[in-house]
Each structure stands twice: as C-alpha cells, then as structure tokens.
Short mmCIF file of C-alpha atoms in Angstrom, two decimals:
data_model
loop_
_atom_site.label_atom_id
_atom_site.label_comp_id
_atom_site.label_asym_id
_atom_site.label_seq_id
_atom_site.Cartn_x
_atom_site.Cartn_y
_atom_site.Cartn_z
CA MET A 1 0.07 -0.10 0.33
CA ALA A 2 1.57 3.43 -0.99
CA SER A 3 2.10 5.85 2.20
CA THR A 4 1.21 9.59 1.32
CA ARG A 5 3.72 11.94 2.45
CA ARG A 6 2.39 14.78 4.77
CA LYS A 7 3.89 18.44 2.90
CA PRO A 8 6.41 19.86 5.89
CA ARG A 9 4.72 22.81 7.52
CA ARG A 10 6.21 26.66 6.74
CA ARG A 11 8.57 27.64 9.42
CA VAL A 12 7.15 30.90 10.27
CA TRP A 13 8.47 31.43 13.81
CA PRO A 14 11.96 32.17 12.69
CA LYS A 15 10.93 35.00 10.04
CA ILE A 16 8.58 36.51 12.67
CA ARG A 17 11.65 36.86 15.25
CA LEU A 18 13.57 38.48 12.70
CA LEU A 19 10.79 40.57 11.78
CA LEU A 20 10.61 41.43 15.30
CA LEU A 21 14.03 42.28 15.73
CA VAL A 22 14.16 44.03 13.34
CA GLY A 23 11.52 46.32 14.83
CA ALA A 24 12.79 46.58 18.03
CA VAL A 25 16.30 47.58 16.62
CA ALA A 26 14.23 50.25 14.50
CA ALA A 27 12.56 51.34 17.38
CA GLY A 28 15.31 51.48 19.48
CA ALA A 29 17.20 53.58 17.09
CA THR A 30 14.50 55.66 17.18
CA ALA A 31 14.57 56.32 20.89
CA LEU A 32 18.79 57.09 21.04
CA TYR A 33 18.58 59.40 17.75
CA PRO A 34 18.26 62.16 19.70
CA VAL A 35 20.96 61.70 21.89
CA TRP A 36 22.91 60.92 18.76
CA ARG A 37 22.11 63.61 17.74
CA ALA A 38 23.11 65.72 20.39
CA ALA A 39 26.68 64.55 20.83
CA ASN A 40 26.87 64.86 16.77
CA PRO A 41 25.05 67.78 15.87
CA GLU A 42 24.35 68.53 12.03
CA PRO A 43 26.63 71.32 10.69
CA THR A 44 25.28 74.84 10.29
CA GLU A 45 25.87 76.99 7.72
CA LEU A 46 27.09 79.99 10.11
CA THR A 47 28.07 80.41 13.51
CA VAL A 48 28.41 83.32 15.82
CA ARG A 49 30.79 84.50 17.94
CA TYR A 50 30.07 87.24 20.75
CA ARG A 51 31.66 89.64 23.31
CA THR A 52 31.31 92.93 24.92
CA ASP A 53 33.30 94.73 27.74
CA THR A 54 30.17 96.57 29.33
CA PRO A 55 28.57 96.03 32.94
CA ALA A 56 24.65 95.30 32.53
CA SER A 57 24.06 99.53 33.34
CA THR A 58 26.17 101.83 31.39
CA GLY A 59 25.53 104.09 28.50
CA ALA A 60 26.05 102.22 25.57
CA ALA A 61 25.41 98.25 24.84
CA LYS A 62 28.85 97.09 22.87
CA PRO A 63 28.28 93.56 21.38
CA TRP A 64 31.56 92.70 19.30
CA LEU A 65 30.51 89.79 16.70
CA GLU A 66 32.59 87.56 14.46
CA VAL A 67 30.38 85.25 11.72
CA PHE A 68 31.77 81.87 10.56
CA ASN A 69 30.95 80.01 7.58
CA THR A 70 30.54 76.72 8.97
CA SER A 71 29.08 75.49 5.43
CA GLU A 72 31.64 73.68 2.85
CA LYS A 73 30.78 76.66 0.35
CA THR A 74 31.57 80.80 -0.16
CA VAL A 75 28.83 82.79 1.21
CA SER A 76 28.49 86.56 0.52
CA LEU A 77 28.33 88.86 3.43
CA SER A 78 25.45 90.95 1.48
CA ASP A 79 23.33 87.67 2.37
CA VAL A 80 23.52 87.20 5.52
CA THR A 81 21.76 89.34 8.39
CA LEU A 82 22.35 89.48 12.40
CA ARG A 83 19.60 90.20 14.75
CA TYR A 84 21.10 91.25 18.53
CA TYR A 85 17.40 90.89 20.76
CA PHE A 86 17.24 93.49 23.48
CA THR A 87 14.20 95.51 25.75
CA ALA A 88 13.67 98.70 24.84
CA ASP A 89 14.08 100.56 28.59
CA GLY A 90 11.67 103.56 27.07
CA ALA A 91 10.17 106.04 24.88
CA SER A 92 12.79 106.86 23.37
CA GLU A 93 15.15 106.19 19.66
CA TYR A 94 17.42 104.05 19.21
CA ALA A 95 20.58 104.05 17.24
CA PHE A 96 23.07 102.18 16.61
CA ASN A 97 27.02 103.01 14.78
CA CYS A 98 30.15 101.04 13.82
CA VAL A 99 33.17 101.86 15.60
CA GLN A 100 35.50 99.46 13.42
CA ALA A 101 35.07 96.63 11.74
CA ALA A 102 37.32 94.06 9.30
CA VAL A 103 35.18 94.36 6.26
CA ASP A 104 34.39 98.25 7.00
CA CYS A 105 32.41 99.78 8.97
CA SER A 106 31.56 101.56 5.51
CA ASP A 107 29.69 98.13 4.29
CA ILE A 108 27.72 97.28 7.88
CA SER A 109 24.17 98.98 8.53
CA GLY A 110 21.61 98.45 11.16
CA THR A 111 17.98 98.90 12.08
CA PHE A 112 15.72 98.60 14.23
CA ASP A 113 12.57 96.43 14.52
CA THR A 114 10.02 93.99 16.88
CA PRO A 115 9.98 90.56 16.82
CA ASP A 116 6.88 88.82 15.92
CA SER A 117 6.89 87.23 18.82
CA PRO A 118 7.95 89.43 21.86
CA THR A 119 9.33 88.08 24.92
CA ASP A 120 10.31 89.99 28.47
CA THR A 121 13.81 90.11 27.37
CA ALA A 122 13.33 90.62 23.42
CA ASP A 123 10.62 92.87 22.47
CA ARG A 124 13.18 94.95 20.05
CA TYR A 125 16.25 93.88 17.71
CA LEU A 126 19.24 95.89 16.09
CA GLU A 127 19.66 94.23 12.91
CA ILE A 128 23.30 94.29 10.96
CA GLY A 129 23.33 94.18 7.18
CA PHE A 130 26.72 93.78 5.45
CA THR A 131 27.00 95.55 1.38
CA ALA A 132 28.18 93.39 -1.20
CA ASP A 133 31.14 95.17 -0.88
CA ALA A 134 31.81 93.15 2.14
CA GLY A 135 33.02 90.19 0.39
CA THR A 136 32.83 86.58 1.09
CA LEU A 137 33.51 84.29 3.69
CA LYS A 138 35.11 80.92 1.84
CA PRO A 139 34.34 77.68 4.12
CA GLY A 140 35.88 77.96 6.95
CA ALA A 141 36.63 82.06 7.10
CA ASN A 142 35.53 84.43 9.98
CA SER A 143 34.55 87.87 9.47
CA ARG A 144 36.94 88.74 12.24
CA GLY A 145 35.61 91.67 14.61
CA ILE A 146 32.76 93.81 14.18
CA GLU A 147 32.86 96.07 16.84
CA LEU A 148 29.31 97.88 17.67
CA GLN A 149 27.45 100.50 20.16
CA LEU A 150 23.77 100.59 20.51
CA TYR A 151 22.03 103.69 22.70
CA ARG A 152 19.37 105.26 23.15
CA VAL A 153 19.32 108.83 21.35
CA ASP A 154 18.55 111.03 24.55
CA HIS A 155 21.73 109.17 25.86
CA LYS A 156 20.23 108.22 28.44
CA ASP A 157 21.59 104.76 30.28
CA LEU A 158 20.40 100.86 29.26
CA GLU A 159 20.07 98.36 31.67
CA GLN A 160 21.04 95.25 30.14
CA SER A 161 20.11 92.79 32.39
CA ASN A 162 17.56 91.85 30.68
CA ASP A 163 18.60 91.74 27.05
CA ARG A 164 18.54 88.58 25.71
CA SER A 165 21.47 89.10 23.32
CA PHE A 166 23.58 90.88 26.17
CA ASP A 167 26.04 88.58 28.34
CA ALA A 168 28.40 90.16 30.59
CA GLU A 169 30.43 87.03 31.47
CA LYS A 170 31.68 86.62 27.97
CA THR A 171 34.19 88.86 28.12
CA SER A 172 36.08 87.43 24.73
CA TYR A 173 34.16 85.22 21.94
CA LYS A 174 32.10 82.29 22.77
CA GLU A 175 29.40 81.29 20.72
CA SER A 176 26.18 82.85 21.13
CA LYS A 177 22.90 81.22 19.83
CA LEU A 178 20.87 84.24 21.32
CA VAL A 179 22.31 86.09 18.78
CA THR A 180 20.45 84.78 15.81
CA ALA A 181 22.00 84.56 11.96
CA TYR A 182 19.99 84.66 9.09
CA LYS A 183 21.16 83.45 5.09
CA ARG A 184 19.37 85.34 2.89
CA GLY A 185 16.17 85.49 5.16
CA THR A 186 16.49 81.61 6.65
CA LEU A 187 17.44 81.50 9.98
CA VAL A 188 20.97 78.99 10.20
CA TRP A 189 22.13 79.73 13.60
CA GLY A 190 20.89 80.56 16.96
CA GLU A 191 17.80 80.14 18.81
CA GLU A 192 14.53 83.56 18.39
CA PRO A 193 12.71 84.85 21.06
CA ASP A 194 10.20 82.48 21.01
CA GLY A 195 12.69 79.23 20.95
CA ASN A 196 12.42 78.50 17.43
CA THR A 197 15.70 77.11 16.54
CA LYS A 198 15.11 75.56 12.71
CA ALA A 199 15.18 77.36 9.47
CA SER A 200 12.52 79.97 9.27
CA THR A 201 12.62 82.76 7.07
CA ALA A 202 12.14 86.07 8.74
CA SER A 203 10.83 88.86 6.88
CA ALA A 204 12.72 91.36 7.71
CA GLY A 205 16.06 89.85 7.37
CA ALA A 206 14.61 89.02 3.69
CA SER A 207 14.45 92.27 3.14
CA ALA A 208 18.41 92.88 3.10
CA ALA A 209 18.82 92.23 -0.40
CA SER A 210 16.60 95.17 -0.96
CA ARG A 211 19.41 97.95 0.47
CA PRO A 212 20.93 100.47 -1.72
CA THR A 213 24.56 100.03 -3.28
CA VAL A 214 27.10 101.97 -1.24
CA PRO A 215 27.69 104.45 -4.62
CA ALA A 216 31.75 105.18 -5.53
CA GLY A 217 33.09 108.26 -4.41
CA VAL A 218 30.67 108.99 -1.91
CA LEU A 219 30.66 109.72 1.94
CA PHE A 220 27.93 110.14 3.65
CA ASP A 221 27.12 110.35 7.49
CA ASN A 222 23.65 111.28 9.11
CA PHE A 223 25.98 111.72 12.71
CA HIS A 224 25.27 108.69 15.21
CA TYR A 225 27.55 108.80 17.42
CA ARG A 226 27.33 109.29 21.46
CA GLY A 227 29.20 112.37 21.95
CA PRO A 228 32.77 114.12 21.66
CA ASP A 229 34.93 111.35 23.21
CA ASP A 230 32.88 108.57 20.83
CA PRO A 231 35.88 106.47 19.29
CA ALA A 232 33.10 106.37 16.58
CA LEU A 233 33.72 109.46 15.59
CA SER A 234 37.44 109.66 14.95
CA ARG A 235 37.12 106.19 13.07
CA HIS A 236 34.91 107.71 10.74
CA GLY A 237 37.50 110.56 9.92
CA TRP A 238 35.89 114.04 12.15
CA LEU A 239 38.14 115.72 14.28
CA VAL A 240 35.84 117.84 17.33
CA ARG A 241 38.95 121.06 17.36
CA THR A 242 39.76 122.20 20.25
CA SER A 243 43.62 123.42 19.07
CA LYS A 244 44.24 127.14 19.20
CA GLY A 245 43.75 130.58 17.12
CA GLY A 246 41.13 132.09 15.11
CA PRO A 247 39.34 132.30 13.73
CA GLY A 248 36.65 134.15 16.58
CA ILE A 249 37.91 134.79 19.58
CA ASP A 250 41.03 132.96 19.77
CA ASP A 251 42.16 130.32 21.64
CA THR A 252 38.35 129.54 22.85
CA TRP A 253 37.88 125.86 20.86
CA SER A 254 36.20 123.74 22.93
CA ALA A 255 34.88 120.04 22.92
CA LYS A 256 31.96 120.95 25.48
CA GLY A 257 30.11 122.53 22.87
CA VAL A 258 29.62 119.35 20.64
CA SER A 259 26.85 117.09 21.02
CA PHE A 260 24.62 114.52 19.13
CA PRO A 261 21.42 115.14 20.91
CA ALA A 262 18.23 113.47 19.90
CA GLU A 263 15.81 115.61 16.81
CA LYS A 264 12.44 115.22 15.94
CA ASP A 265 12.79 116.59 12.69
CA ALA A 266 15.93 115.02 11.97
CA LEU A 267 16.67 112.14 9.16
CA GLY A 268 17.58 109.97 11.38
CA ALA A 269 16.39 111.53 14.87
CA GLN A 270 19.74 112.89 16.14
CA VAL A 271 21.88 115.52 15.07
CA LEU A 272 25.62 117.36 15.41
CA GLN A 273 24.70 120.31 17.29
CA LEU A 274 27.52 123.06 17.60
CA GLN A 275 26.97 125.33 20.76
CA ALA A 276 28.87 128.65 21.32
CA THR A 277 28.75 129.92 24.51
CA THR A 278 29.97 133.60 26.28
CA ASP A 279 29.04 135.69 29.42
CA GLY A 280 31.01 138.23 26.97
CA THR A 281 34.62 137.95 28.75
CA GLU A 282 37.46 136.04 26.38
CA ALA A 283 37.93 133.84 29.32
CA GLY A 284 34.42 133.01 29.56
CA THR A 285 34.27 132.01 25.94
CA HIS A 286 33.73 128.74 24.13
CA GLN A 287 33.39 127.80 20.14
CA ALA A 288 32.67 124.96 18.17
CA SER A 289 34.34 123.17 15.24
CA LEU A 290 33.59 119.63 13.83
CA GLY A 291 36.17 119.06 10.70
CA SER A 292 37.52 116.26 8.64
CA THR A 293 40.82 114.67 9.19
CA GLY A 294 40.83 113.95 5.59
CA THR A 295 41.15 116.46 2.58
CA GLU A 296 39.98 113.97 -0.03
CA PHE A 297 37.13 116.74 -0.76
CA ARG A 298 37.78 118.77 -3.82
CA GLU A 299 35.57 118.30 -7.31
CA GLY A 300 31.74 116.77 -7.08
CA THR A 301 29.10 118.13 -4.65
CA PHE A 302 28.61 118.98 -1.67
CA ALA A 303 25.48 118.94 0.40
CA ALA A 304 24.27 119.40 4.38
CA ARG A 305 21.06 119.83 5.66
CA ILE A 306 21.57 122.51 8.42
CA HIS A 307 19.56 124.14 11.24
CA PHE A 308 20.55 127.94 11.49
CA SER A 309 20.08 130.31 14.50
CA ASP A 310 18.30 133.65 14.32
CA LYS A 311 17.90 133.96 17.78
CA PRO A 312 20.33 132.27 21.40
CA THR A 313 18.83 129.61 22.75
CA SER A 314 18.92 131.23 25.58
CA GLY A 315 20.28 134.78 26.90
CA ASP A 316 19.51 138.48 25.16
CA ASN A 317 20.54 138.56 21.34
CA GLY A 318 22.55 141.22 19.50
CA ASP A 319 26.07 138.51 19.41
CA HIS A 320 27.82 138.84 15.67
CA VAL A 321 27.82 135.02 15.69
CA ASN A 322 28.90 133.29 12.74
CA GLN A 323 27.74 129.90 11.85
CA THR A 324 29.63 128.12 9.27
CA PHE A 325 29.58 125.05 6.33
CA TYR A 326 32.93 124.87 4.69
CA ALA A 327 35.86 123.63 2.87
CA ILE A 328 39.36 124.55 3.36
CA GLY A 329 42.56 123.06 2.25
CA GLY A 330 46.40 123.72 0.45
CA GLU A 331 48.83 126.38 1.32
CA GLY A 332 50.49 129.33 -0.52
CA THR A 333 49.75 128.89 -4.42
CA LYS A 334 47.85 125.88 -3.82
CA TYR A 335 45.23 127.23 -1.10
CA SER A 336 41.60 126.51 -1.65
CA GLU A 337 38.70 127.59 0.35
CA LEU A 338 34.96 127.56 -0.11
CA ASP A 339 32.43 129.00 2.49
CA ASN A 340 28.87 129.17 3.52
CA GLU A 341 29.14 131.89 6.36
CA TYR A 342 25.15 132.73 8.14
CA MET A 343 25.50 135.75 10.25
CA PRO A 344 21.79 136.56 12.09
CA ASN A 345 22.48 139.41 13.44
CA GLY A 346 25.82 140.69 10.92
CA GLY A 347 29.16 141.18 11.26
CA TRP A 348 32.54 142.98 9.92
CA GLY A 349 30.43 146.31 10.14
CA ALA A 350 27.76 144.84 7.61
CA PRO A 351 24.35 144.73 9.09
CA GLY A 352 22.12 140.75 9.18
CA PRO A 353 20.76 138.68 8.88
CA LYS A 354 22.95 137.65 5.90
CA LEU A 355 24.61 134.56 4.27
CA ASP A 356 27.93 135.04 3.01
CA THR A 357 29.20 132.70 0.53
CA THR A 358 33.22 133.36 -1.01
CA SER A 359 35.92 131.93 -2.97
CA TRP A 360 39.08 132.29 -1.63
CA TYR A 361 42.25 132.38 -3.77
CA SER A 362 44.47 133.90 -1.48
CA TYR A 363 43.85 134.18 2.75
CA GLU A 364 47.18 135.99 2.98
CA LYS A 365 45.80 139.15 0.48
CA GLY A 366 42.03 138.77 0.81
CA ASP A 367 41.58 138.09 -2.38
CA ARG A 368 38.08 136.47 -2.48
CA VAL A 369 35.18 136.92 -4.64
CA THR A 370 31.83 136.62 -2.39
CA SER A 371 28.17 137.31 -2.39
CA LYS A 372 25.85 137.71 0.06
CA LEU A 373 22.28 136.66 0.37
CA GLU A 374 20.43 138.99 3.26
CA GLU A 375 17.76 137.56 3.83
CA SER A 376 16.76 135.51 7.64
CA LEU A 377 17.59 131.50 7.45
CA GLN A 378 16.14 130.71 10.70
CA GLY A 379 15.30 127.13 10.58
CA TRP A 380 16.57 123.82 8.27
CA HIS A 381 17.89 124.62 5.51
CA THR A 382 19.60 122.38 2.76
CA VAL A 383 22.97 124.05 1.57
CA MET A 384 25.06 122.95 -0.90
CA ILE A 385 28.60 123.54 -3.10
CA THR A 386 29.31 122.09 -6.49
CA VAL A 387 32.53 122.44 -8.38
CA ASP A 388 32.43 121.47 -12.22
CA ASP A 389 35.27 122.09 -14.08
CA ASP A 390 36.75 124.73 -12.56
CA VAL A 391 32.91 126.65 -11.51
CA VAL A 392 32.07 126.64 -8.36
CA THR A 393 28.37 127.21 -7.44
CA TYR A 394 26.40 128.07 -4.29
CA LEU A 395 22.99 126.62 -3.57
CA LEU A 396 20.66 126.90 -0.90
CA ASP A 397 17.44 124.63 -0.85
CA GLY A 398 18.29 123.85 -5.00
CA LYS A 399 18.48 127.54 -5.76
CA LYS A 400 21.68 128.91 -7.45
CA LEU A 401 23.27 131.53 -5.04
CA PHE A 402 26.55 132.89 -6.79
CA SER A 403 28.91 131.40 -9.15
CA SER A 404 33.19 131.63 -9.12
CA SER A 405 35.63 130.56 -11.86
CA GLY A 406 38.79 130.45 -12.89
CA LYS A 407 41.84 131.13 -10.16
CA TYR A 408 39.17 130.92 -7.15
CA ALA A 409 38.00 127.60 -8.22
CA PRO A 410 39.80 124.98 -5.60
CA ARG A 411 43.30 124.20 -6.39
CA ALA A 412 43.59 121.09 -3.73
CA GLY A 413 42.09 118.79 -2.02
CA MET A 414 40.29 120.14 1.18
CA SER A 415 38.85 119.40 4.48
CA VAL A 416 34.84 119.26 5.61
CA ASN A 417 34.60 121.25 8.69
CA PHE A 418 31.21 123.11 10.15
CA ASN A 419 31.85 125.87 12.86
CA THR A 420 29.88 128.13 15.24
CA TRP A 421 32.27 130.71 16.11
CA PHE A 422 32.06 134.50 17.74
CA VAL A 423 33.37 137.46 15.12
CA ASP A 424 33.60 139.60 18.34
CA LEU A 425 32.26 140.07 21.80
CA PRO A 426 30.04 143.18 22.35
CA PHE A 427 28.01 142.56 25.41
CA LYS A 428 28.25 141.07 28.85
CA GLY A 429 25.97 138.65 30.17
CA ASP A 430 25.54 134.91 29.16
CA ARG A 431 24.49 133.47 26.68
CA VAL A 432 23.98 129.88 23.77
CA TRP A 433 23.99 129.92 20.95
CA ASP A 434 23.33 126.61 18.62
CA MET A 435 23.86 125.65 15.62
CA GLN A 436 22.56 122.17 14.20
CA VAL A 437 23.36 119.68 11.19
CA ASP A 438 21.02 116.96 10.20
CA TRP A 439 23.53 115.10 7.74
CA LEU A 440 26.43 115.61 4.53
CA TYR A 441 27.00 114.91 1.73
CA TYR A 442 29.79 114.66 -1.02
CA ASN A 443 29.90 113.08 -4.29
CA ALA A 444 33.03 113.60 -5.92
CA ASP A 445 31.87 111.85 -9.30
CA ASP A 446 28.93 113.72 -9.50
CA ILE A 447 27.05 117.44 -9.93
CA VAL A 448 24.12 116.15 -8.32
CA SER A 449 21.08 118.11 -7.86
CA ALA A 450 18.88 119.01 -4.17
CA LYS A 451 16.21 116.83 -5.30
CA ASP A 452 18.00 113.86 -6.58
CA VAL A 453 20.66 114.23 -2.96
CA GLY A 454 17.81 114.48 -0.59
CA THR A 455 16.49 111.12 -2.21
CA GLU A 456 19.50 109.43 -1.78
CA VAL A 457 20.21 110.68 1.77
CA LYS A 458 16.64 109.38 2.73
CA GLU A 459 17.41 106.12 1.00
CA PHE A 460 20.53 105.41 2.64
CA SER A 461 19.04 106.64 6.01
CA ASP A 462 16.04 104.76 6.07
CA ASN A 463 17.87 101.52 5.37
CA GLY A 464 20.16 101.78 8.01
CA MET A 465 23.53 103.17 6.08
CA ASN A 466 24.33 105.58 8.70
CA TYR A 467 28.27 106.41 7.73
CA PHE A 468 30.16 105.44 4.86
CA ASN A 469 33.57 107.48 2.65
CA THR A 470 33.84 105.54 -0.33
CA VAL A 471 36.16 108.76 -1.71
CA PRO A 472 39.75 107.91 -2.30
CA ALA A 473 41.78 109.14 0.21
CA SER A 474 44.04 111.74 -1.16
#
C-alpha cells in the first residue's frame, strides 16, 4: 500500500522573530537618535561668536560679533543678517554705530525692529546687514571682529540685565545662540525669542537684499554718535577742534560745545549740534567746530542739511555769531577755501541777517570773490556747493546763489568743516548759540541736484546706512 507523505509545515516563527528583531532595533535607534544627534549635531551654515566689555547698566551696549562660515560653500556676506535682541527701556529712539570692523564700517548697516513674538527680554532687535562690497566668506573663514555700539538717542543709560543677547560673562569671543543669523532671510544660527531654532524665513532678514548699494566716490554721515569722545567719531574721520587760534575769539575752541542730541525733525532722529557760549569775556567764551581729518574733498557735490539760528538758545540777542559750513585745504599757491557763513546779526560792520558765500584765492592777500544773501535763514536748509570744471556754484534749497570760476576754483584737496563762533564780543552777559547739522553728503564724481541728494540720503538713512565713505583718500 502506498503511503501518503505529509507536506512539511512552513517555518514561520524564524521570520516573525526576524521581523520583531528588526522592529526592536529600529525602535531603539529612533529612541536613541536624539541622544546621538545631541552628540553629533548637524553642521550649521554659520556660527556667531560674541563678546562685550560693558556692565549691565551703561551708556551704550557694545556687542562685538564674529561670523564664521561653517558650511562647505562660499557665503556672500550681503546674504547674511544678524539680530541682537534687547528690551527697550523707555520711549526714546535707539541708534547704532559701527566703531570698527575688518570688513569696513562703510559696508555695515543697522536697523531696529520688533520680533514677531516679543518676550520680556526681547521686544526689540538691532539687525545688522552687509553690502555687496563686504565680500565673501570661504568655507571655514571668519569675518573677524565687528565692534558695534547701541544706545538711546536721549543718551540715558541702558539697563542690559533684561536684554536677551547681553552676556556680561562673555568678555572674550564665545559662541552665542542668543544672537541669531540669517542667510537670505532664513534662520541658520541661534534661537529666536520664541524658542525657534529651526530654519525659518524672517521677513525683516529677507529684506536685506533690498538695501541700496553703496555708491563709489561718496561720503554720507547722519551723525549717529554718542558724543565728542565717541571712538566711532574719530574712526569715521572726524576731529573735534580743541586747538588754539582763530577765527573768532582766539584759543576758545572746546569739545564742550559738540554734542549729538535727539531731534524729531532730523532724518535719523539725531543731529550734530555745535554750541557756542559766552559771558561776554574771552575767558568765558567757548566756540565749537567739527571737521574732517581727510582732505580728499575737491570737485563734485558738497551738501548738508543745516539748522541756522536767528536768536540765542538762551540769553540776550545781538551777538555777531557766525554759523559756518566750509571746505578748506592747501597752502601758498595751492590754498583753497569755499565758505558758507550765516550771520543773523551781521558782522564786520555789515548788518544781518545775511549768508556770505565766498571763494578764496589767497587768505594772506584777502583775494576772494563773495556774494551776500540778505534774508533770515532761521530753520532747516539744504546748503550746497558744487565744483565742476573749475566752476564753483553755491546753492540754497536747490536755488543758485552765486558762481565763481578761474583762479577761485579749488587747487587742492580740502577738509569739510562746521563751525559756530563769535566775530567779537559786543556786550556782557551769558548767552548760548546752537547750530545743528542733520547730515553731510559728498559726491566726488557727479554734480547732483538738491532733489536727488534728498532722495539718496533718505534712502541711505531709511536702510540703516548711517555712515559710509568710499571717496578715495588723497
């Protein structure tokens, strides 16, 4: 009898055990992944290091920042923005300046805004951007130090103890994830105030690409400084005069009269103020002057928005005070000087108010040509000088006042200066005179209309480009 063989049973348990083992391993790996990732973080595109040297209560926050390219691709700094978070201490406007930077302060902008999710330690931030001329960072490269100042325009102290990005213990460069970095508007470093650390698009950061480019051969400054001893002031090529000599009352030039107060009518909410004071005696007189240390200014367009005063801020009127915007340089056969001098009460025997516009050939011989505008200029005005093919033209609010040419054209590079001084001291008693300057613009290559100057400087200031100088040094 034939026997019937039973079919062997399928061996299912080994396969099930294999699947269970794979599942267990996978589950274990999932559970261990956060631990592994913490020990082996994904490489970031950028890393920011920070240091400071200020106490919690101070006149200005002083964050120093460095940006490292920790990716494997070259990064254009113009694609990068940084945010430093703080808490506003009052109703005052805030300002910033760049003291020094390896990439050049002319290539750095700063604007203020409010985070999308404000917190008790971060209801404002300073956003730092870079121009195309700031260059690139190769893989592993470092921007090197960027020294900034952040302060209130009313010059009251800041309380940094509740500022998110401030860390008094970081007196040498250390990584700080409380300063965020963005590449083309996308978060690539740090932790935002709401705790977000993942790549996300920031609207303000993304707008960095819309910043105007810095034109070649142009100086712009809207005078965002803390005072006459602000290190950024000298770094940006300005000198507060304290030397002896004239004009006016000899040996009375003082830093006491140079300040940068808040001003609601100013383009950047802050102005240069030059204050001349006297009690009617030489010993009790102080005159004020700020001038450029460079002498690269000769041809092109000079422009400044200036507030002239017809009356003293305090004390009796009647002084022969001179409020001046001028350029001067060279000596001997190269001597050059172009003057705008406003005298509300006149001077040198001539009545006021008057604006003298003068082109000099020789100071020693008194060889000059001049014109007078005899009317009050109380208030804000755009004062301009253009030099084109040896023709010098003076303008006020876009209106031509006077032209000179030939030998009266500048023969050398000049410095740019603002002064407030007394022609003489006609009477006793305390009085104070103030002259204010909103901004200075100089273009070495073009003759620019008053309207176009106004458009340009507003665009610069609105985009946080408070200072830059691309004029070739003389």
